[in-house]
Amino acid sequence: MSSQIGKRISVTIFGESHGPAIGMVMDNPPAGLKIDNDYILTQNARRAPGNDPTATPRKEADLPEFLSGIKNGVTTGAPITAIIRNTNTKSVDYDALMRNPRPSHSDYAAYVHYNGHNDISGGGHFSGRLTAPIVTAGSILRLYLKEKDIEIGGHILKIGNAEDMRFDPVNISDDKLIFLSKSNFALLNPDVESEMRAEVEAARMDNDSIGGIVEIAVTGLPAGLGGPMFDGVENIISKAVFGIPAVKGIEFGAGFEFATMRGSKANDQMYYDGGQVLCSSNNCGGITGGITNSMPIVFRVALKPTPSISKPQSTVDLKSGTTTELTIHGRHDPCIVPRALPAIEAVTAIAIANLLSEVAD
Amino acid sequence: MSSQIGKRISVTIFGESHGPAIGMVMDNPPAGLKIDNDYILTQNARRAPGNDPTATPRKEADLPEFLSGIKNGVTTGAPITAIIRNTNTKSVDYDALMRNPRPSHSDYAAYVHYNGHNDISGGGHFSGRLTAPIVTAGSILRLYLKEKDIEIGGHILKIGNAEDMRFDPVNISDDKLIFLSKSNFALLNPDVESEMRAEVEAARMDNDSIGGIVEIAVTGLPAGLGGPMFDGVENIISKAVFGIPAVKGIEFGAGFEFATMRGSKANDQMYYDGGQVLCSSNNCGGITGGITNSMPIVFRVALKPTPSISKPQSTVDLKSGTTTELTIHGRHDPCIVPRALPAIEAVTAIAIANLLSEVAD
Amino acid sequence: MSSQIGKRISVTIFGESHGPAIGMVMDNPPAGLKIDNDYILTQNARRAPGNDPTATPRKEADLPEFLSGIKNGVTTGAPITAIIRNTNTKSVDYDALMRNPRPSHSDYAAYVHYNGHNDISGGGHFSGRLTAPIVTAGSILRLYLKEKDIEIGGHILKIGNAEDMRFDPVNISDDKLIFLSKSNFALLNPDVESEMRAEVEAARMDNDSIGGIVEIAVTGLPAGLGGPMFDGVENIISKAVFGIPAVKGIEFGAGFEFATMRGSKANDQMYYDGGQVLCSSNNCGGITGGITNSMPIVFRVALKPTPSISKPQSTVDLKSGTTTELTIHGRHDPCIVPRALPAIEAVTAIAIANLLSEVAD
Amino acid sequence: MSSQIGKRISVTIFGESHGPAIGMVMDNPPAGLKIDNDYILTQNARRAPGNDPTATPRKEADLPEFLSGIKNGVTTGAPITAIIRNTNTKSVDYDALMRNPRPSHSDYAAYVHYNGHNDISGGGHFSGRLTAPIVTAGSILRLYLKEKDIEIGGHILKIGNAEDMRFDPVNISDDKLIFLSKSNFALLNPDVESEMRAEVEAARMDNDSIGGIVEIAVTGLPAGLGGPMFDGVENIISKAVFGIPAVKGIEFGAGFEFATMRGSKANDQMYYDGGQVLCSSNNCGGITGGITNSMPIVFRVALKPTPSISKPQSTVDLKSGTTTELTIHGRHDPCIVPRALPAIEAVTAIAIANLLSEVAD
């Protein structure tokens, strides 16, 4: 199913960018969970546009309205529904949009998939705006994971040529992840912020955009979570993360660097520390055989530059069947990376919460 | 479910390395498909050990026996079952294996996941040997995809510092993929073979192992396949590919290189060619918005070096609760990359066959 | 997942009787379907209270508001969301309800299942009111099925001792099903209406309630739909139908009467009629081996009397741990059968629409 | 998926009656479960033909061979595979079978579903013989449930006009269910056995067959199991039970008798007994709101007479497109009811084991 994720705790995302509303339904949520609205708002604010110079100045309130599953601030166990009304839904030249798909956008692929019936205004169901309900769903499950002392956090690792330091994968504190989870421009080394912002600003000045990489960590997971082959931790997390627009790659632990590594260097040597099994390195990113191994989960996600740029581009005219030139107007994010980070953390929370429930028997 | 993949055509992999047999069951297979045994054997031979100097000399026949779903060489539509008897199942010192997990192996994680009940001999259910039934299942579905003119093929892109050329993502011929699919050491540029083999041989001489990267392409797919968010092409392929042991990363199209790319360079410009919509570049790897866009699918997969090396390593003694030293004996692949390639092609076929059936209505 | 049904077209029902709203999300709906609001309203009116003397006089508008998936009256293919605001949500003595579960209600079972966190006001998520979004979802898919000349219809077969005639299972016209689908008290033989209403009225006069049986038929289905064993037509329809409150039994074709039948009488003799394979009887209810066989699908569903009655009953006091007496106040349906019928037709439509999409390849 | 059941513990049934073998794969089985082979053989013997006069004299060994998931008699947690070789696979006049489908058999429906590619010999994948691996899978999970003091048992309630007494639904002992689970002709009142056998013998003498009803009970279940709407206990059990050939109806508790019952009689009055919540009646069959309520689960299943009878019947000739007469030769069960009982108990065990694992978090 296209807009749904999770076997045990199932989240369905709905809505179109310029339709009446967007939202999410979470089936089979944990019962008795206390909802911290401030936390949910903080996470939504991190992904909302206009809160950071790197983002488009469009303002979004994005305060979700809960329609079900919560009573007196506590989850009832019945499906939780949250919606956000769309205010910025001015009518657009629908025909023009449909006949001239934007390069590297979902426009043409969606046109074929839906036989031309998809709502393309503002990107429709494919709009980055749909990450708002994803963040809402993820925030609820992050509160659930926090009760089990599981923390998820991440930072911007790279934008253009500006690069942050990496997590020390054997030494990641909950406090650090909690700290990062509050930032609109999360970094391990604050000194690279100006350089990164310069990359974004330079792209903006050129009516262009720029891509990047984020790094995510999960702490507090018990060993033994996941399983072999097709429902392992990497399978479930990667399936979830590719649900965020612009994601084009994911690597766990040493990832692509394994290509040039010898086993003797790559293998994470094991030792006992106060009765606990640990590793002196964490090249496996906390996962061996698809199962958590007591080390923190660490992975990196590649994001492509937003395809909406103001430069003239070549596209097709689906009506006349000819090649033509397209110039996209309007205000767009020159860099989606900072806003994508909380959404990637959110789907990671959905994946982990489902993996946890599989621990049964 | 752990060892199962596919919603519409569901494949379940079973067996342990030193148990009676390994195999697969494919529920809901296409009916009326002609089974080409030579093709299936060729694919199994590609992943079998001993057929290439890079692999362990252990010999495996790996001729699957079909128990159901095929009559007179044609699929009946009922579940297809194929098994391979394990011959190399000499008893081993089980206790010793259980108490001293091998670093970066599934041993410790599986021990916790299964509360110490897992069969660890030869890697048990986590053994690379389990890729044999995966290749068998994938081969059947590749025959199904060939009927629809869909081809899947790949090559070794990198081993250590030896690197092959990449696919030209806008110009991949079926013949090239068919050619690669017959090779035990698939390369685009045969000149790098000696260099790659040298990397493997050097690792072997050092009682060590080495990792690598493979690159996969899929041609002949109609545009419009897949969907938004969580059941898109990238989600489904990545979930499948991480089912192959040693896989630690995946990137589609330009992947991690998007981080330093501007939108103006990254965007795939569109044009009409004889009534068909094409792109002049293929940085998106044939997928936009989680949906195929008429260009070939291209992705790369990172493989870690096999953790089984003969060098002394640090591990834990789960019985005494102390840190100890471990030396692994026996013959092991110094490089799993060539043998992993057909398995990755196989799960890609399973993923694509399922995506195809979702095209309904 | 609890409140979700359908693999290909997935419907999730949300909301609590006295919460802000109830509704449904349909993931993966058919794209390009024209929405007939009058039809949807007609079906919702059939299940709404107050429209028939057998029902409680409570008035419900039940006009669903569509939040997504529909543009200019046509489905876009993105998830469809419809909500109905709850107006009748006056606060109730929550504690009293929680400590004294109503006999044969979900109260006690839900209390245990949700660890006492469930919203019990008005039945919460278990309220019959939740059939409103089910009918909305089903109505949309019935419009989809109508495009394929598939009709679903049903009638009240029995209330107390008043009994309607049965469908002639070999001769069911689309027109008859369409006619029944418009009635608030659907019967094949209108003469039994007064007798049935008398049964209901008698129960009401006694502060009591009464059960019944409905009979459903589906015409226009192609042969070959469904499959063996666990995803056959009977499996999928029964799983869906038991989702409607008060349903306690289902039988296809001759059903429980098969117990006393000989094979020679039970077997549906086959013949050719103008190139079409038909049967001279339809004891199998249109399904053999879990697969449609070209005859209409016919099944009957047993409904228990609504447990909400004004008579004093014995229950437990969960707070004090003692047995006590309970008297339920307020206005309740003396007979749920007429209102349950459109809901059962609706889930049948969801089941059939999913079975249809499995026909792929 | 057609021949697969279970979300958490997934069982896939494979094989054709005259193919090389039949069997099952259980993915995600409980780890550390001790396998009692005698118990598994006892259950297989109950469903095997030839062990009772009511059954066909065909002999089947039906000793399953375990290929994976069991080491030293204990489950490892990896998928469990069991196969049974087919010995009785003499070649048959395939064409004749294909062109003349047997009335009320799956033959014609399967022919259409599989586009004429299905293996029809001996019923192929639709043969009652496929209940052997179902019983094997169910027996393993019954051993798992026994560890949790959950017992499943049943008896023949009706064959023709011969009828056994019903369970007293408020008073069902584990010992009684264990006793019934060992019988090849399970009855509560042994006095009706001769009468039932007379019904079967009379049908056999007439070259005919006869249907029946079985009644199943489950004890030891905790309250709170299951959920609202579509994954409740009734949904899951009914979906599983309709997977057994010949099943055409199911009712829980009072079932179809609710139609004539008043709420005041139907409602199960609640009381405290030594700190435990119980009901003085059990018309709901242990399930309210789709959730277990601390009372035993009780349901009845209707079975149609086996359609294989020696009397001449009318059928179609798919080759010539004409109506023709068919006479089925060979030995067939005049009554499938006694052999279907253990298979229905088996799928009930699969359903309950999956419901149990959903209790997580």
Coordinates of C-alpha atoms in Angstrom, one line a residue, chain A residues 31 76-78, chain C residues 94 98 101-102 105-120 123-127 318, chain D residues 223-228 270 287-294:
Chain A
A31 CA -2.7 2.8 24.8
T76 CA -7.0 5.5 24.3
G77 CA -5.5 2.7 22.1
A78 CA -8.0 3.4 19.3
Chain C
Y94 CA -17.2 8.4 32.8
M98 CA -15.9 2.3 33.4
P101 CA -19.4 -2.9 32.1
R102 CA -22.6 -3.6 30.2
H105 CA -21.0 -5.3 25.3
S106 CA -17.4 -4.7 24.5
D107 CA -16.9 -2.7 27.7
Y108 CA -15.1 -5.3 29.8
A109 CA -13.1 -6.9 27.0
A110 CA -12.0 -3.4 25.8
Y111 CA -11.2 -2.4 29.4
V112 CA -8.7 -5.3 29.6
H113 CA -7.4 -5.0 26.1
Y114 CA -6.6 -1.3 26.5
N115 CA -5.6 -1.5 30.2
G116 CA -8.4 0.8 31.1
H117 CA -7.4 3.6 28.7
N118 CA -10.2 3.2 26.2
D119 CA -12.8 5.9 25.7
I120 CA -16.0 4.2 26.8
G123 CA -19.2 2.9 23.2
G124 CA -16.1 4.8 22.0
H125 CA -14.4 3.1 19.1
F126 CA -16.7 0.1 19.4
S127 CA -19.9 2.2 18.9
L318 CA -14.5 -3.2 38.6
Chain D
A223 CA -9.4 -11.7 28.5
G224 CA -8.4 -8.8 26.3
L225 CA -7.1 -10.8 23.3
G226 CA -8.0 -9.6 19.8
G227 CA -9.3 -6.2 18.8
P228 CA -12.1 -4.1 17.3
M270 CA -21.6 -10.9 34.6
I287 CA -15.9 -12.9 22.4
T288 CA -17.4 -9.4 22.8
G289 CA -16.3 -6.5 20.6
G290 CA -13.9 -8.9 18.8
I291 CA -12.0 -9.4 22.1
T292 CA -11.9 -12.4 24.4
N293 CA -13.9 -11.8 27.6
S294 CA -12.6 -14.6 29.9

